[in-house]
PDB file of C-alpha atoms in Angstrom:
ATOM      1  CA  MET Y   1      35.976  34.489  26.675  1.00 64.00           C
ATOM      2  CA  GLN Y   2      34.127  32.085  28.978  1.00 87.00           C
ATOM      3  CA  LYS Y   3      30.763  33.653  28.112  1.00 85.00           C
ATOM      4  CA  LYS Y   4      31.393  32.977  24.421  1.00 86.00           C
ATOM      5  CA  THR Y   5      32.361  29.374  25.187  1.00 89.00           C
ATOM      6  CA  LYS Y   6      29.225  28.804  27.274  1.00 88.00           C
ATOM      7  CA  LEU Y   7      27.062  30.366  24.583  1.00 88.00           C
ATOM      8  CA  ILE Y   8      28.626  28.167  21.890  1.00 90.00           C
ATOM      9  CA  LEU Y   9      28.179  25.037  24.049  1.00 90.00           C
ATOM     10  CA  ILE Y  10      24.528  25.917  24.705  1.00 91.00           C
ATOM     11  CA  LEU Y  11      23.906  26.500  21.001  1.00 90.00           C
ATOM     12  CA  LEU Y  12      25.627  23.207  20.114  1.00 91.00           C
ATOM     13  CA  PHE Y  13      23.534  21.366  22.700  1.00 90.00           C
ATOM     14  CA  ILE Y  14      20.299  22.918  21.391  1.00 92.00           C
ATOM     15  CA  SER Y  15      21.319  22.081  17.837  1.00 92.00           C
ATOM     16  CA  PHE Y  16      22.081  18.478  18.796  1.00 91.00           C
ATOM     17  CA  VAL Y  17      18.751  18.032  20.621  1.00 91.00           C
ATOM     18  CA  LEU Y  18      16.796  19.598  17.750  1.00 91.00           C
ATOM     19  CA  ASN Y  19      18.519  17.449  15.115  1.00 90.00           C
ATOM     20  CA  PHE Y  20      18.011  14.323  17.231  1.00 88.00           C
ATOM     21  CA  TYR Y  21      14.284  15.098  17.641  1.00 89.00           C
ATOM     22  CA  LEU Y  22      13.806  15.825  13.928  1.00 88.00           C
ATOM     23  CA  GLY Y  23      15.683  12.660  12.949  1.00 85.00           C
ATOM     24  CA  ILE Y  24      13.646  10.422  15.257  1.00 84.00           C
ATOM     25  CA  SER Y  25      10.313  11.973  14.218  1.00 82.00           C
ATOM     26  CA  SER Y  26      11.229  11.588  10.537  1.00 79.00           C
ATOM     27  CA  PHE Y  27      12.199   7.945  11.112  1.00 75.00           C
ATOM     28  CA  ILE Y  28       8.920   7.193  12.899  1.00 73.00           C
ATOM     29  CA  LYS Y  29       6.893   8.949  10.180  1.00 72.00           C
ATOM     30  CA  ASN Y  30       8.625   6.937   7.443  1.00 70.00           C
ATOM     31  CA  THR Y  31       8.032   3.735   9.406  1.00 69.00           C
ATOM     32  CA  TYR Y  32       4.243   4.077   9.306  1.00 72.00           C
ATOM     33  CA  THR Y  33       3.581   6.301   6.279  1.00 76.00           C
ATOM     34  CA  PRO Y  34       3.143   4.577   2.913  1.00 78.00           C
ATOM     35  CA  ASN Y  35       5.211   5.888   0.026  1.00 80.00           C
ATOM     36  CA  LEU Y  36       4.017   5.911  -3.612  1.00 83.00           C
ATOM     37  CA  GLU Y  37       4.930   2.255  -4.223  1.00 84.00           C
ATOM     38  CA  ASP Y  38       3.234   1.272  -0.951  1.00 83.00           C
ATOM     39  CA  GLN Y  39       0.065   3.113  -1.984  1.00 88.00           C
ATOM     40  CA  ILE Y  40      -0.114   1.127  -5.237  1.00 91.00           C
ATOM     41  CA  ILE Y  41       0.244  -2.166  -3.359  1.00 89.00           C
ATOM     42  CA  LEU Y  42      -2.309  -1.101  -0.731  1.00 92.00           C
ATOM     43  CA  GLY Y  43      -4.767  -0.041  -3.445  1.00 92.00           C
ATOM     44  CA  GLU Y  44      -4.576  -3.473  -5.055  1.00 93.00           C
ATOM     45  CA  MET Y  45      -4.902  -5.143  -1.659  1.00 93.00           C
ATOM     46  CA  THR Y  46      -8.007  -3.066  -0.910  1.00 94.00           C
ATOM     47  CA  LYS Y  47      -9.619  -4.372  -4.091  1.00 95.00           C
ATOM     48  CA  MET Y  48      -8.732  -7.926  -3.014  1.00 94.00           C
ATOM     49  CA  VAL Y  49     -10.298  -7.296   0.407  1.00 95.00           C
ATOM     50  CA  LEU Y  50     -13.523  -5.973  -1.137  1.00 95.00           C
ATOM     51  CA  GLU Y  51     -13.790  -9.140  -3.237  1.00 94.00           C
ATOM     52  CA  ASN Y  52     -12.922 -11.404  -0.282  1.00 93.00           C
ATOM     53  CA  GLU Y  53     -15.621 -13.711   1.105  1.00 94.00           C
ATOM     54  CA  GLN Y  54     -14.707 -12.855   4.719  1.00 94.00           C
ATOM     55  CA  TYR Y  55     -15.177  -9.143   4.006  1.00 95.00           C
ATOM     56  CA  GLN Y  56     -18.522  -9.738   2.325  1.00 95.00           C
ATOM     57  CA  GLU Y  57     -19.731 -11.681   5.377  1.00 94.00           C
ATOM     58  CA  ILE Y  58     -18.631  -8.833   7.647  1.00 94.00           C
ATOM     59  CA  ALA Y  59     -20.316  -6.224   5.437  1.00 93.00           C
ATOM     60  CA  ALA Y  60     -23.539  -8.254   5.401  1.00 94.00           C
ATOM     61  CA  ARG Y  61     -23.858  -8.357   9.195  1.00 93.00           C
ATOM     62  CA  GLU Y  62     -22.232  -5.063  10.312  1.00 91.00           C
ATOM     63  CA  ASN Y  63     -22.078  -1.458   9.111  1.00 89.00           C
ATOM     64  CA  VAL Y  64     -18.688  -0.813   7.515  1.00 91.00           C
ATOM     65  CA  TYR Y  65     -17.746   2.793   8.274  1.00 90.00           C
ATOM     66  CA  ALA Y  66     -14.172   2.993   7.011  1.00 91.00           C
ATOM     67  CA  ILE Y  67     -11.450   1.054   5.230  1.00 93.00           C
ATOM     68  CA  LYS Y  68      -7.963   2.208   6.183  1.00 93.00           C
ATOM     69  CA  GLN Y  69      -4.718   1.215   4.553  1.00 92.00           C
ATOM     70  CA  GLY Y  70      -1.551   0.862   6.567  1.00 88.00           C
ATOM     71  CA  VAL Y  71       2.037  -0.289   6.561  1.00 85.00           C
ATOM     72  CA  SER Y  72       4.244  -1.026   9.554  1.00 76.00           C
ATOM     73  CA  ARG Y  73       7.977  -1.350   9.034  1.00 69.00           C
ATOM     74  CA  PHE Y  74       8.739  -0.988  12.727  1.00 65.00           C
ATOM     75  CA  ASN Y  75      10.839  -3.662  14.429  1.00 55.00           C
ATOM     76  CA  VAL Y  76      10.910  -6.118  11.547  1.00 59.00           C
ATOM     77  CA  ALA Y  77      13.692  -8.101   9.948  1.00 62.00           C
ATOM     78  CA  ASN Y  78      12.648  -7.296   6.371  1.00 64.00           C
ATOM     79  CA  PRO Y  79      10.952  -3.870   6.109  1.00 57.00           C
ATOM     80  CA  SER Y  80      10.177  -4.351   2.406  1.00 60.00           C
ATOM     81  CA  SER Y  81       8.199  -7.572   2.963  1.00 68.00           C
ATOM     82  CA  ILE Y  82       4.643  -7.647   1.600  1.00 69.00           C
ATOM     83  CA  LEU Y  83       3.496  -9.095   4.931  1.00 71.00           C
ATOM     84  CA  HIS Y  84       3.782  -5.691   6.630  1.00 81.00           C
ATOM     85  CA  TYR Y  85       0.891  -4.176   4.677  1.00 87.00           C
ATOM     86  CA  GLU Y  86      -2.581  -4.285   6.155  1.00 90.00           C
ATOM     87  CA  ILE Y  87      -6.094  -3.161   5.367  1.00 94.00           C
ATOM     88  CA  ASN Y  88      -8.277  -2.239   8.368  1.00 94.00           C
ATOM     89  CA  VAL Y  89     -12.032  -2.589   7.928  1.00 95.00           C
ATOM     90  CA  GLN Y  90     -13.719  -0.547  10.651  1.00 93.00           C
ATOM     91  CA  THR Y  91     -17.270  -1.357  11.732  1.00 91.00           C
ATOM     92  CA  GLU Y  92     -19.364  -0.254  14.697  1.00 88.00           C
ATOM     93  CA  GLN Y  93     -18.244  -3.335  16.663  1.00 89.00           C
ATOM     94  CA  GLN Y  94     -14.553  -3.802  15.885  1.00 92.00           C
ATOM     95  CA  THR Y  95     -11.779  -3.345  13.350  1.00 94.00           C
ATOM     96  CA  TYR Y  96     -10.944  -6.325  11.156  1.00 95.00           C
ATOM     97  CA  ILE Y  97      -7.323  -6.482  10.020  1.00 93.00           C
ATOM     98  CA  PHE Y  98      -6.738  -8.046   6.607  1.00 94.00           C
ATOM     99  CA  SER Y  99      -3.263  -8.914   5.359  1.00 90.00           C
ATOM    100  CA  CYS Y 100      -1.656 -11.006   2.636  1.00 89.00           C
ATOM    101  CA  THR Y 101      -1.723 -14.760   3.088  1.00 88.00           C
ATOM    102  CA  ASP Y 102       1.720 -15.339   1.519  1.00 86.00           C
ATOM    103  CA  ASN Y 103       4.830 -13.524   0.275  1.00 83.00           C
ATOM    104  CA  LEU Y 104       3.374 -13.117  -3.234  1.00 86.00           C
ATOM    105  CA  CYS Y 105       0.051 -11.777  -1.896  1.00 87.00           C
ATOM    106  CA  THR Y 106      -2.041 -14.176  -3.929  1.00 90.00           C
ATOM    107  CA  GLY Y 107      -4.855 -13.651  -1.442  1.00 91.00           C
ATOM    108  CA  VAL Y 108      -5.869 -11.727   1.663  1.00 93.00           C
ATOM    109  CA  SER Y 109      -7.368 -12.963   4.882  1.00 92.00           C
ATOM    110  CA  ASN Y 110      -8.734 -11.561   8.117  1.00 92.00           C
ATOM    111  CA  GLU Y 111      -5.699 -12.022  10.351  1.00 88.00           C
ATOM    112  CA  GLY Y 112      -6.772 -10.092  13.427  1.00 87.00           C
ATOM    113  CA  TRP Y 113      -9.192  -7.837  15.230  1.00 88.00           C
ATOM    114  CA  SER Y 114      -8.935  -4.724  17.332  1.00 88.00           C
ATOM    115  CA  TYR Y 115     -11.031  -2.014  18.934  1.00 86.00           C
ATOM    116  CA  SER Y 116     -13.165   0.194  16.688  1.00 83.00           C
ATOM    117  CA  ARG Y 117     -13.659   3.834  17.554  1.00 83.00           C
ATOM    118  CA  TYR Y 118     -17.150   3.527  16.082  1.00 81.00           C
ATOM    119  CA  SER Y 119     -18.256   1.339  19.007  1.00 78.00           C
ATOM    120  CA  GLU Y 120     -18.396   4.444  21.210  1.00 79.00           C
ATOM    121  CA  GLU Y 121     -18.283   7.341  18.747  1.00 80.00           C
ATOM    122  CA  LYS Y 122     -20.468   8.304  15.827  1.00 79.00           C
ATOM    123  CA  PRO Y 123     -19.036   8.560  12.294  1.00 79.00           C
ATOM    124  CA  VAL Y 124     -17.658  11.986  11.408  1.00 80.00           C
ATOM    125  CA  LEU Y 125     -19.692  12.149   8.196  1.00 79.00           C
ATOM    126  CA  PRO Y 126     -23.446  11.400   8.026  1.00 80.00           C
ATOM    127  CA  LEU Y 127     -22.988   7.891   6.576  1.00 68.00           C
ATOM    128  CA  LYS Y 128     -25.932   5.614   5.866  1.00 66.00           C
ATOM    129  CA  LYS Y 129     -25.957   1.887   5.169  1.00 57.00           C
ATOM    130  CA  ILE Y 130     -26.579   1.145   1.490  1.00 53.00           C
ATOM    131  CA  ASN Y 131     -29.219  -1.536   0.980  1.00 45.00           C
TER     132      ASN Y 131
END
């Protein structure tokens, strides 16, 4: 009888750990992965970035290798806020982070900078600057 009890306790513990891991990983994925509505908003923001004067200045002086869309709902008071969407413009020198300037997203602005992987690594595809 004790062997059955130990086996059941071990199985319950494994089940609990597995469910906890799957729940946390699903939560983290949903925190940083855009859903369909997010993708529509990010697509419109990308168009706004491409038309933005700051972006055009960056593109004129540096090679733009990638434009990445992102959303971060982690550790925020209002996860549905438009201010948690960002467009990352990656060049060979750094990554420029564009986000909405207000709650209605009437405009976008370069709100930050970060490291660019292209400063030390080559692009994956054979990209060339368009003149």
